[in-house]
Coordinates of C-alpha atoms in Angstrom, one line a residue:
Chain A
X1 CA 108.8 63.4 101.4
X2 CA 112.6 62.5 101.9
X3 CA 114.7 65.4 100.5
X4 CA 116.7 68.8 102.1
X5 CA 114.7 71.4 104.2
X6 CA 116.0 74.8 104.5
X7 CA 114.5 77.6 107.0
X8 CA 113.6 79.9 106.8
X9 CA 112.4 80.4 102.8
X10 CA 113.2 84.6 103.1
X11 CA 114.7 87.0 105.6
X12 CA 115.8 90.6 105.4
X13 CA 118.2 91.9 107.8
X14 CA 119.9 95.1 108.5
X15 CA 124.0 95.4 108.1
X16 CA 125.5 93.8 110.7
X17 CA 123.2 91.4 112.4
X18 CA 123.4 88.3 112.7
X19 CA 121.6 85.0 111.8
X20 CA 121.6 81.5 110.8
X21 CA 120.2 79.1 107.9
X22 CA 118.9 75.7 108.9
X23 CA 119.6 73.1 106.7
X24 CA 118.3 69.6 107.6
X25 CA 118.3 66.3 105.4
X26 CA 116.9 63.1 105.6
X27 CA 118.8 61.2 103.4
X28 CA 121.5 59.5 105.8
X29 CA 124.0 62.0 103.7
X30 CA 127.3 62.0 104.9
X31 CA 128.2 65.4 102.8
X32 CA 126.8 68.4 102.8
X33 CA 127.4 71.9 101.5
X34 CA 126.2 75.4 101.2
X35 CA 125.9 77.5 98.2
X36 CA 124.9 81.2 97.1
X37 CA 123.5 82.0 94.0
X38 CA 124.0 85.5 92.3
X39 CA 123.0 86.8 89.1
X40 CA 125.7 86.0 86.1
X41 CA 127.9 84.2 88.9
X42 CA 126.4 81.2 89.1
X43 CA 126.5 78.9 91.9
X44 CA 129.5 79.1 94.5
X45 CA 130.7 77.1 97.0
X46 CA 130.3 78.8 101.0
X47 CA 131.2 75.8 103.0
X48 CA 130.9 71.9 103.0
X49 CA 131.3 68.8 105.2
X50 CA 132.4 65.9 104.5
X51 CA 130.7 64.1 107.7
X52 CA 129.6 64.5 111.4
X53 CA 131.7 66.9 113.5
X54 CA 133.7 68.2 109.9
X55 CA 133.6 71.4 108.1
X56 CA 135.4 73.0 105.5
X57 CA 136.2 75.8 103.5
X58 CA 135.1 76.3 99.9
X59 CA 135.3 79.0 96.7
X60 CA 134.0 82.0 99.1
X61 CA 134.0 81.3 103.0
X62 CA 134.7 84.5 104.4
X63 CA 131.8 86.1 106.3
X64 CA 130.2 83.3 107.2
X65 CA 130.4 80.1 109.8
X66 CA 129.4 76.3 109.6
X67 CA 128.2 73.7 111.9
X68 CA 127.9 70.3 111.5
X69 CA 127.3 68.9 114.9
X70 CA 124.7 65.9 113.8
X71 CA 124.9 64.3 110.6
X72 CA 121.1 65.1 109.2
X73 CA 121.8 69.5 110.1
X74 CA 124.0 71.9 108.6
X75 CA 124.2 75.0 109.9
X76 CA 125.1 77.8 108.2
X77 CA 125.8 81.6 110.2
X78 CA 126.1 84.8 109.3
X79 CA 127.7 86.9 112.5
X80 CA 128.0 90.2 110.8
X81 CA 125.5 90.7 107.6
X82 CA 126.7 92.9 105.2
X83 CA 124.8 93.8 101.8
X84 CA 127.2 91.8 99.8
X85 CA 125.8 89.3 101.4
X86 CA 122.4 89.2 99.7
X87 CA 122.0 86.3 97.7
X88 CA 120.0 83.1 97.5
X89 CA 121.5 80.7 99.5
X90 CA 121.1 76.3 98.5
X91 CA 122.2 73.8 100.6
X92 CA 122.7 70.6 98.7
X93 CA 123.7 66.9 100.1
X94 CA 125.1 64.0 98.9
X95 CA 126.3 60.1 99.9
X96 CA 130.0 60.4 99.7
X97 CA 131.6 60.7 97.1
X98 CA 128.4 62.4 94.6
X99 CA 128.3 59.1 93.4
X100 CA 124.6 59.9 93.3
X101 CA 124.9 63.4 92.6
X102 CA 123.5 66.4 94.1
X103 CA 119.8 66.5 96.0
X104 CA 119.1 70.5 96.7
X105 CA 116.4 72.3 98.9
X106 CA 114.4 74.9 97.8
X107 CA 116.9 78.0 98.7
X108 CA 116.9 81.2 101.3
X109 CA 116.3 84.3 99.8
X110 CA 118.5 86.9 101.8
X111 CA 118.4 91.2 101.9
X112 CA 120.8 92.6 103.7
X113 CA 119.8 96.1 103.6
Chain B
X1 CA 140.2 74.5 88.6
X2 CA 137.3 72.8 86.7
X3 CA 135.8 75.9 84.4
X4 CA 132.0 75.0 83.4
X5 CA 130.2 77.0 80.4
X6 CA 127.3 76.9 78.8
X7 CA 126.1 78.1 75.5
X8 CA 124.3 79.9 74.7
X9 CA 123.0 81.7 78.1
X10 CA 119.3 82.4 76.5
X11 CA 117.2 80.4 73.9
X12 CA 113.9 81.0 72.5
X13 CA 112.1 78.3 70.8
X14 CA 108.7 77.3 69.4
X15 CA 106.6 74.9 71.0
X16 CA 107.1 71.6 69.6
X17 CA 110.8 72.1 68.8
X18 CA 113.6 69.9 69.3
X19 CA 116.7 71.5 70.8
X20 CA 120.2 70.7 72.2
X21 CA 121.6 72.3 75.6
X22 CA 125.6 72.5 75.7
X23 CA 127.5 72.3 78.7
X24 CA 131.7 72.4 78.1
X25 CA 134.2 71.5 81.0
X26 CA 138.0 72.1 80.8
X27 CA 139.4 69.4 82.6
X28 CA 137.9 65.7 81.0
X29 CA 138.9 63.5 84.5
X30 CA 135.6 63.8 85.9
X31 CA 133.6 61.1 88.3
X32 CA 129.8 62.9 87.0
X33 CA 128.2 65.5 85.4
X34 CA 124.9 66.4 86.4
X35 CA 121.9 68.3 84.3
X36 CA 119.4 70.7 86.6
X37 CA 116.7 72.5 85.9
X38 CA 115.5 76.0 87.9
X39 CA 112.6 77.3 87.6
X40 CA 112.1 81.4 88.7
X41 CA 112.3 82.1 92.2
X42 CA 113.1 77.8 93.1
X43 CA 115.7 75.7 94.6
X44 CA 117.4 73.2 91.5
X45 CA 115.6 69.6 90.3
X46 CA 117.8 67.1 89.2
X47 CA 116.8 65.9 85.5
X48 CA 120.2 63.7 84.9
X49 CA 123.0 62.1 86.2
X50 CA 125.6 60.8 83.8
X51 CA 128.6 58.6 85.4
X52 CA 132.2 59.0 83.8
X53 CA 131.6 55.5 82.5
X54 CA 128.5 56.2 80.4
X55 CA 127.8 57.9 77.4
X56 CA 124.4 58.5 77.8
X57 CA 121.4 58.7 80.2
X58 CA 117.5 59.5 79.1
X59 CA 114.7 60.3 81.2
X60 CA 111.7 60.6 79.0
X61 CA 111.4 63.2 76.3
X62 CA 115.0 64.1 78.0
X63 CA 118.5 62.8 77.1
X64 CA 121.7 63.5 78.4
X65 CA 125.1 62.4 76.3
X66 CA 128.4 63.1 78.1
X67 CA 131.9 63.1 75.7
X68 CA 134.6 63.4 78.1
X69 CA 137.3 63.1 76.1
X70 CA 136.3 66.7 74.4
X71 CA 135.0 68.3 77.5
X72 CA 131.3 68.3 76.4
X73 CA 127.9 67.5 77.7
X74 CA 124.4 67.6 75.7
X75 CA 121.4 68.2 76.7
X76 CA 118.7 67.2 74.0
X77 CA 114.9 67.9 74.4
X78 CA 112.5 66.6 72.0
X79 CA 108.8 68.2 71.4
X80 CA 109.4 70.7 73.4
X81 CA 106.7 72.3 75.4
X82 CA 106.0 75.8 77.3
X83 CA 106.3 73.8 80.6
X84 CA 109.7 73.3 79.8
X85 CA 110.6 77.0 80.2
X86 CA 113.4 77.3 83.0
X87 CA 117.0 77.5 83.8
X88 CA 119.0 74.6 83.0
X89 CA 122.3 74.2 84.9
X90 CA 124.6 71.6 84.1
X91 CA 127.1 70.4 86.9
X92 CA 130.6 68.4 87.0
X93 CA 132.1 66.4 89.3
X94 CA 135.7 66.2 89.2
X95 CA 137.4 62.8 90.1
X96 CA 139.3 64.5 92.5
X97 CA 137.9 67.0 95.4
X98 CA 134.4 66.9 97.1
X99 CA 132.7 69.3 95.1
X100 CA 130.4 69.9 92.1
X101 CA 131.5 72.7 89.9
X102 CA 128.5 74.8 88.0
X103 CA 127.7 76.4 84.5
X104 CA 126.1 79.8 84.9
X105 CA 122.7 77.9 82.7
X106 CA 121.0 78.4 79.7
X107 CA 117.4 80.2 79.7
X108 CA 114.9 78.3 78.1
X109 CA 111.7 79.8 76.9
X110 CA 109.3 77.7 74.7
X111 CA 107.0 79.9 72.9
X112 CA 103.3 78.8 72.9

């Protein structure tokens, strides 16, 4: 089915390792973005792209990276985990624009521990 | 900044009961508004998508109404059922910017 994939679905690691989220979309998307859900905060913005080769900043960047080195993957990095860092991360993707709206994958539960 | 809110953050219902979702935005020059629902433990399912031009959208036993010029969005489900238990988000698009800016959801439980 034609939608986002994230891997992997959990992963606990210990303070100050490092990892990466794999978010890939078959769509023909050109945006995509990554999000962390906490309890009574709601969804907030890590990092988007607006398109192959482009990243940027959103609501709450720091700590993490973002790749975006073909159009249909979206990396997202973690070089230093630290315990405010567990969350549930959602990538999400879009034709440009949202004219469409959001499509979401299925999330990565994170324990930084 | 676009603020989202939504009211009430928990609601309890019988089965079989029609009931209205609220979603309020602060700042009315928006391109979309977008209803999800999340179920425990799972990513977000799109239900609606309501362009700045329209007034309403229906999918179903599911309709969406969007009043820009007050800042408001509906949600409005009719018979409702215990399957319909689950989070539902509600999520603007500003005209401006590239992003989507989210309530923190309304629990919905439908009591058997």
């Amino acid at each position: 089915n034609a939608g986002v994939t994230q891997t992997p679905k959990f992963r606990v690691l210990k303070t100050g390792q490092s990892m990466t989220l794999l978010c890939a979309q078959d769509m023909n998307h050109e945006y995509m973005y990554w999000y962390r859900q906490d309890p009574g905060m709601g969804l907030r913005l890590i990092h988007y792209s607006v398109g192959e080769g482009t990243t940027a900043k959103g609501e709450v960047p720091d700590g993490y990276n973002v790749s975006r080195l073909k159009k249909q993957n979206f990396l997202l990095g973690l070089e230093s985990a630290a315990p405010s860092q567990t969350s549930v991360y959602f990538c999400a993707s879009s034709y440009a624009g949202g004219y469409d709206g959001y499509t979401f994958g299925s999330g990565t539960r994170l324990t930084v521990v | 900044k676009q603020e989202v809110t939504q009211i009430p953050a928990a609601l309890s219902v019988p089965e079989g009961e029609n009931l209205v979702l609220n979603c309020s935005f602060t700042d009315s020059a928006i391109y979309n508004l977008q209803w999800f629902r999340q179920d425990p433990g799972k990513g977000l399912t799109s239900l609606l998508l309501i362009q700045s031009s329209q007034r309403e959208q229906t999918s179903g036993r599911l309709n969406a109404s969007l009043d820009k010029s007050s800042g408001r969005s509906t949600l409005y489900i009719a018979a409702s059922q215990p399957g319909d238990s689950a989070t539902y988000l509600c999520a603007v698009r500003p005209s401006s910017g590239n992003q989507f800016y989210f309530g923190t959801g309304t629990s919905l439980t439908v009591i058997p």
